XYZ file of N, CA and C in Angstrom:
315
model
N 62.836 -60.169 37.648
C 62.188 -60.621 38.877
C 61.755 -59.424 39.728
N 62.679 -58.537 40.045
C 62.374 -57.408 40.920
C 61.318 -56.493 40.304
N 61.489 -56.186 39.047
C 60.572 -55.247 38.405
C 59.175 -55.836 38.243
N 59.078 -57.123 37.955
C 57.749 -57.721 37.776
C 56.982 -57.744 39.091
N 57.659 -58.010 40.215
C 56.991 -58.007 41.517
C 56.554 -56.600 41.883
N 57.388 -55.642 41.578
C 57.056 -54.260 41.886
C 55.838 -53.808 41.077
N 55.773 -54.223 39.820
C 54.653 -53.861 38.963
C 53.358 -54.474 39.510
N 53.413 -55.706 39.979
C 52.226 -56.352 40.537
C 51.751 -55.627 41.795
N 52.705 -55.200 42.638
C 52.350 -54.504 43.868
C 51.695 -53.164 43.561
N 52.213 -52.450 42.577
C 51.636 -51.169 42.181
C 50.222 -51.364 41.662
N 50.016 -52.405 40.878
C 48.687 -52.691 40.343
C 47.715 -52.980 41.491
N 48.174 -53.662 42.526
C 47.342 -53.970 43.685
C 46.906 -52.680 44.376
N 47.835 -51.744 44.550
C 47.492 -50.463 45.180
C 46.494 -49.691 44.337
N 46.663 -49.736 43.011
C 45.739 -49.028 42.127
C 44.339 -49.623 42.226
N 44.224 -50.925 42.305
C 42.928 -51.572 42.440
C 42.303 -51.192 43.773
N 43.111 -51.167 44.835
C 42.619 -50.811 46.154
C 42.080 -49.388 46.175
N 42.818 -48.458 45.606
C 42.373 -47.070 45.581
C 41.166 -46.896 44.667
N 41.135 -47.610 43.557
C 39.986 -47.524 42.653
C 38.733 -48.039 43.354
N 38.875 -49.128 44.078
C 37.745 -49.687 44.820
C 37.260 -48.686 45.866
N 38.190 -48.053 46.558
C 37.837 -47.070 47.579
C 37.102 -45.876 46.947
N 37.569 -45.424 45.789
C 36.921 -44.289 45.101
C 35.503 -44.635 44.684
N 35.314 -45.820 44.140
C 33.975 -46.251 43.733
C 33.073 -46.361 44.959
N 33.605 -46.899 46.038
C 32.830 -47.048 47.265
C 32.414 -45.681 47.821
N 33.330 -44.735 47.858
C 33.015 -43.399 48.366
C 31.993 -42.691 47.485
N 32.129 -42.840 46.171
C 31.172 -42.217 45.254
C 29.783 -42.819 45.431
N 29.712 -44.130 45.597
C 28.424 -44.791 45.806
C 27.792 -44.336 47.123
N 28.599 -44.194 48.174
C 28.068 -43.722 49.448
C 27.561 -42.290 49.344
N 28.288 -41.440 48.626
C 27.829 -40.063 48.415
C 26.503 -40.039 47.668
N 26.402 -40.847 46.635
C 25.160 -40.902 45.853
C 24.009 -41.408 46.715
N 24.274 -42.432 47.524
C 23.235 -42.975 48.392
C 22.778 -41.932 49.409
N 23.714 -41.166 49.946
C 23.361 -40.092 50.872
C 22.515 -39.029 50.197
N 22.853 -38.673 48.975
C 22.072 -37.674 48.232
C 20.663 -38.173 47.948
N 20.535 -39.432 47.570
C 19.213 -40.014 47.328
C 18.400 -40.004 48.619
N 19.052 -40.313 49.739
C 18.360 -40.283 51.030
C 17.843 -38.903 51.373
N 18.637 -37.878 51.100
C 18.210 -36.507 51.373
C 17.018 -36.134 50.489
N 17.061 -36.519 49.233
C 15.953 -36.207 48.315
C 14.678 -36.921 48.758
N 14.785 -38.187 49.100
C 13.613 -38.946 49.552
C 13.068 -38.331 50.837
N 13.963 -37.960 51.743
C 13.548 -37.332 52.991
C 12.814 -36.021 52.728
N 13.353 -35.200 51.833
C 12.721 -33.918 51.513
C 11.340 -34.120 50.901
N 11.205 -35.108 50.022
C 9.905 -35.401 49.413
C 8.916 -35.863 50.476
N 9.361 -36.711 51.382
C 8.471 -37.203 52.449
C 7.993 -36.065 53.353
N 8.888 -35.149 53.679
C 8.517 -34.030 54.537
C 7.609 -33.059 53.792
N 7.957 -32.742 52.579
C 7.228 -31.721 51.815
C 5.817 -32.174 51.417
N 5.705 -33.371 50.867
C 4.426 -33.792 50.296
C 3.568 -34.660 51.220
N 4.212 -35.352 52.170
C 3.445 -36.255 53.030
C 3.440 -35.821 54.482
N 4.215 -34.796 54.815
C 4.246 -34.300 56.186
C 4.933 -35.239 57.171
N 5.719 -36.162 56.668
C 6.433 -37.111 57.530
C 7.721 -36.462 58.040
N 7.584 -35.703 59.101
C 8.735 -34.978 59.645
C 9.791 -35.949 60.172
N 9.397 -37.127 60.590
C 10.330 -38.121 61.123
C 11.310 -38.619 60.065
N 10.984 -38.425 58.795
C 11.862 -38.901 57.712
C 13.215 -38.203 57.739
N 13.232 -36.932 58.143
C 14.494 -36.179 58.153
C 15.495 -36.738 59.172
N 15.108 -36.936 60.450
C 16.080 -37.508 61.389
C 16.459 -38.961 61.051
N 15.524 -39.709 60.489
C 15.838 -41.089 60.095
C 16.890 -41.071 58.987
N 16.721 -40.185 58.024
C 17.694 -40.044 56.940
C 19.057 -39.619 57.493
N 19.038 -38.682 58.437
C 20.288 -38.218 59.043
C 21.010 -39.353 59.761
N 20.269 -40.175 60.483
C 20.877 -41.320 61.171
C 21.439 -42.326 60.166
N 20.709 -42.549 59.071
C 21.197 -43.471 58.033
C 22.481 -42.976 57.395
N 22.523 -41.687 57.065
C 23.730 -41.118 56.464
C 24.882 -41.161 57.462
N 24.593 -40.884 58.731
C 25.635 -40.961 59.766
C 26.197 -42.372 59.879
N 25.325 -43.365 59.801
C 25.778 -44.762 59.866
C 26.674 -45.093 58.674
N 26.320 -44.593 57.488
C 27.159 -44.825 56.308
C 28.538 -44.185 56.488
N 28.559 -42.972 57.029
C 29.830 -42.272 57.232
C 30.681 -43.002 58.257
N 30.081 -43.418 59.368
C 30.836 -44.131 60.405
C 31.387 -45.445 59.849
N 30.566 -46.163 59.081
C 31.041 -47.410 58.480
C 32.220 -47.181 57.549
N 32.157 -46.124 56.774
C 33.249 -45.786 55.863
C 34.509 -45.411 56.638
N 34.340 -44.654 57.704
C 35.489 -44.236 58.514
C 36.153 -45.442 59.171
N 35.349 -46.352 59.715
C 35.905 -47.546 60.364
C 36.703 -48.373 59.364
N 36.147 -48.558 58.170
C 36.840 -49.319 57.129
C 38.151 -48.644 56.743
N 38.113 -47.328 56.571
C 39.311 -46.590 56.194
C 40.354 -46.623 57.311
N 39.931 -46.474 58.560
C 40.873 -46.529 59.685
C 41.513 -47.906 59.815
N 40.728 -48.958 59.597
C 41.272 -50.318 59.677
C 42.353 -50.523 58.609
N 42.059 -50.087 57.397
C 43.015 -50.220 56.299
C 44.264 -49.371 56.543
N 44.072 -48.135 56.985
C 45.195 -47.235 57.237
C 46.061 -47.743 58.382
N 45.432 -48.233 59.445
C 46.190 -48.766 60.578
C 47.024 -49.956 60.151
N 46.462 -50.812 59.338
C 47.212 -51.979 58.857
C 48.413 -51.536 58.021
N 48.218 -50.523 57.181
C 49.318 -50.027 56.359
C 50.394 -49.376 57.216
N 49.983 -48.545 58.180
C 50.952 -47.870 59.038
C 51.699 -48.849 59.944
N 51.060 -49.963 60.271
C 51.713 -50.988 61.083
C 52.589 -51.899 60.225
N 52.772 -51.491 58.973
C 53.606 -52.206 58.009
C 53.072 -53.602 57.713
N 51.758 -53.728 57.715
C 51.133 -54.991 57.349
C 50.952 -55.074 55.851
N 50.726 -56.263 55.380
C 50.487 -56.476 53.955
C 49.022 -56.160 53.683
N 48.717 -55.353 52.666
C 47.314 -55.064 52.349
C 46.543 -56.348 52.065
N 45.264 -56.344 52.379
C 44.434 -57.538 52.201
C 44.445 -58.042 50.768
N 44.527 -57.128 49.821
C 44.453 -57.509 48.416
C 45.740 -58.140 47.902
N 46.808 -58.123 48.682
C 48.103 -58.536 48.160
C 48.488 -59.969 48.530
N 47.563 -60.776 49.016
C 47.888 -62.160 49.360
C 48.408 -62.930 48.151
N 47.771 -62.733 47.002
C 48.207 -63.410 45.778
C 49.593 -62.917 45.366
N 49.830 -61.628 45.502
C 51.141 -61.061 45.163
C 52.211 -61.657 46.071
N 51.906 -61.786 47.361
C 52.849 -62.368 48.318
C 53.179 -63.812 47.939
N 52.170 -64.583 47.603
C 52.403 -65.981 47.218
C 53.271 -66.066 45.965
N 52.980 -65.221 44.965
C 53.793 -65.210 43.742
C 55.227 -64.805 44.038
N 55.408 -63.826 44.899
C 56.743 -63.373 45.266
C 57.517 -64.483 45.968
N 56.871 -65.181 46.894
C 57.544 -66.278 47.599
C 57.918 -67.400 46.634
N 57.042 -67.714 45.695
C 57.355 -68.746 44.705
C 58.530 -68.326 43.828
N 58.569 -67.026 43.445
C 59.690 -66.526 42.647
C 61.001 -66.620 43.414
N 60.974 -66.300 44.696
C 62.179 -66.370 45.526
C 62.640 -67.807 45.668
N 61.726 -68.725 45.885
C 62.082 -70.127 46.070
C 62.632 -70.761 44.803
N 62.343 -70.183 43.638
C 62.876 -70.700 42.369
C 64.335 -70.302 42.154
N 64.836 -69.370 42.936
C 66.226 -68.947 42.796
C 67.129 -70.068 43.302
N 68.155 -70.366 42.524
C 69.076 -71.446 42.887
C 69.783 -71.110 44.197
N 69.800 -72.046 45.110
C 70.474 -71.874 46.384
C 69.563 -71.399 47.497
N 68.314 -71.080 47.186
C 67.375 -70.644 48.212
C 66.512 -71.831 48.622
N 66.467 -72.091 49.916
C 65.701 -73.221 50.430
C 64.566 -72.728 51.319
N 63.490 -73.487 51.336
C 62.355 -73.182 52.214
C 62.666 -73.713 53.613
N 62.474 -72.894 54.616
C 62.780 -73.313 55.998
C 61.611 -73.974 56.642
């Protein structure tokens, strides 16, 4: 019982971190594409406004990522259950309730 719940919780953390890594990599790639498009617009079309627009877009992506990370970190530091672990919590409660002598209040 104890080991199976612990294994599920570890898997949840791994999925959460994997999702975060994929998200950060995608944001980095999107920022790089924005810089390339901006450079092409400035160099070949003379659209100088493309550079500040790209900078604002990349800044918005960074701020969005920071807000998401701060929300997740604050929840963890406040000893909250991670969003992804609702299913794990339900399984754990069902396992506990199956123990003889344990009653639901």
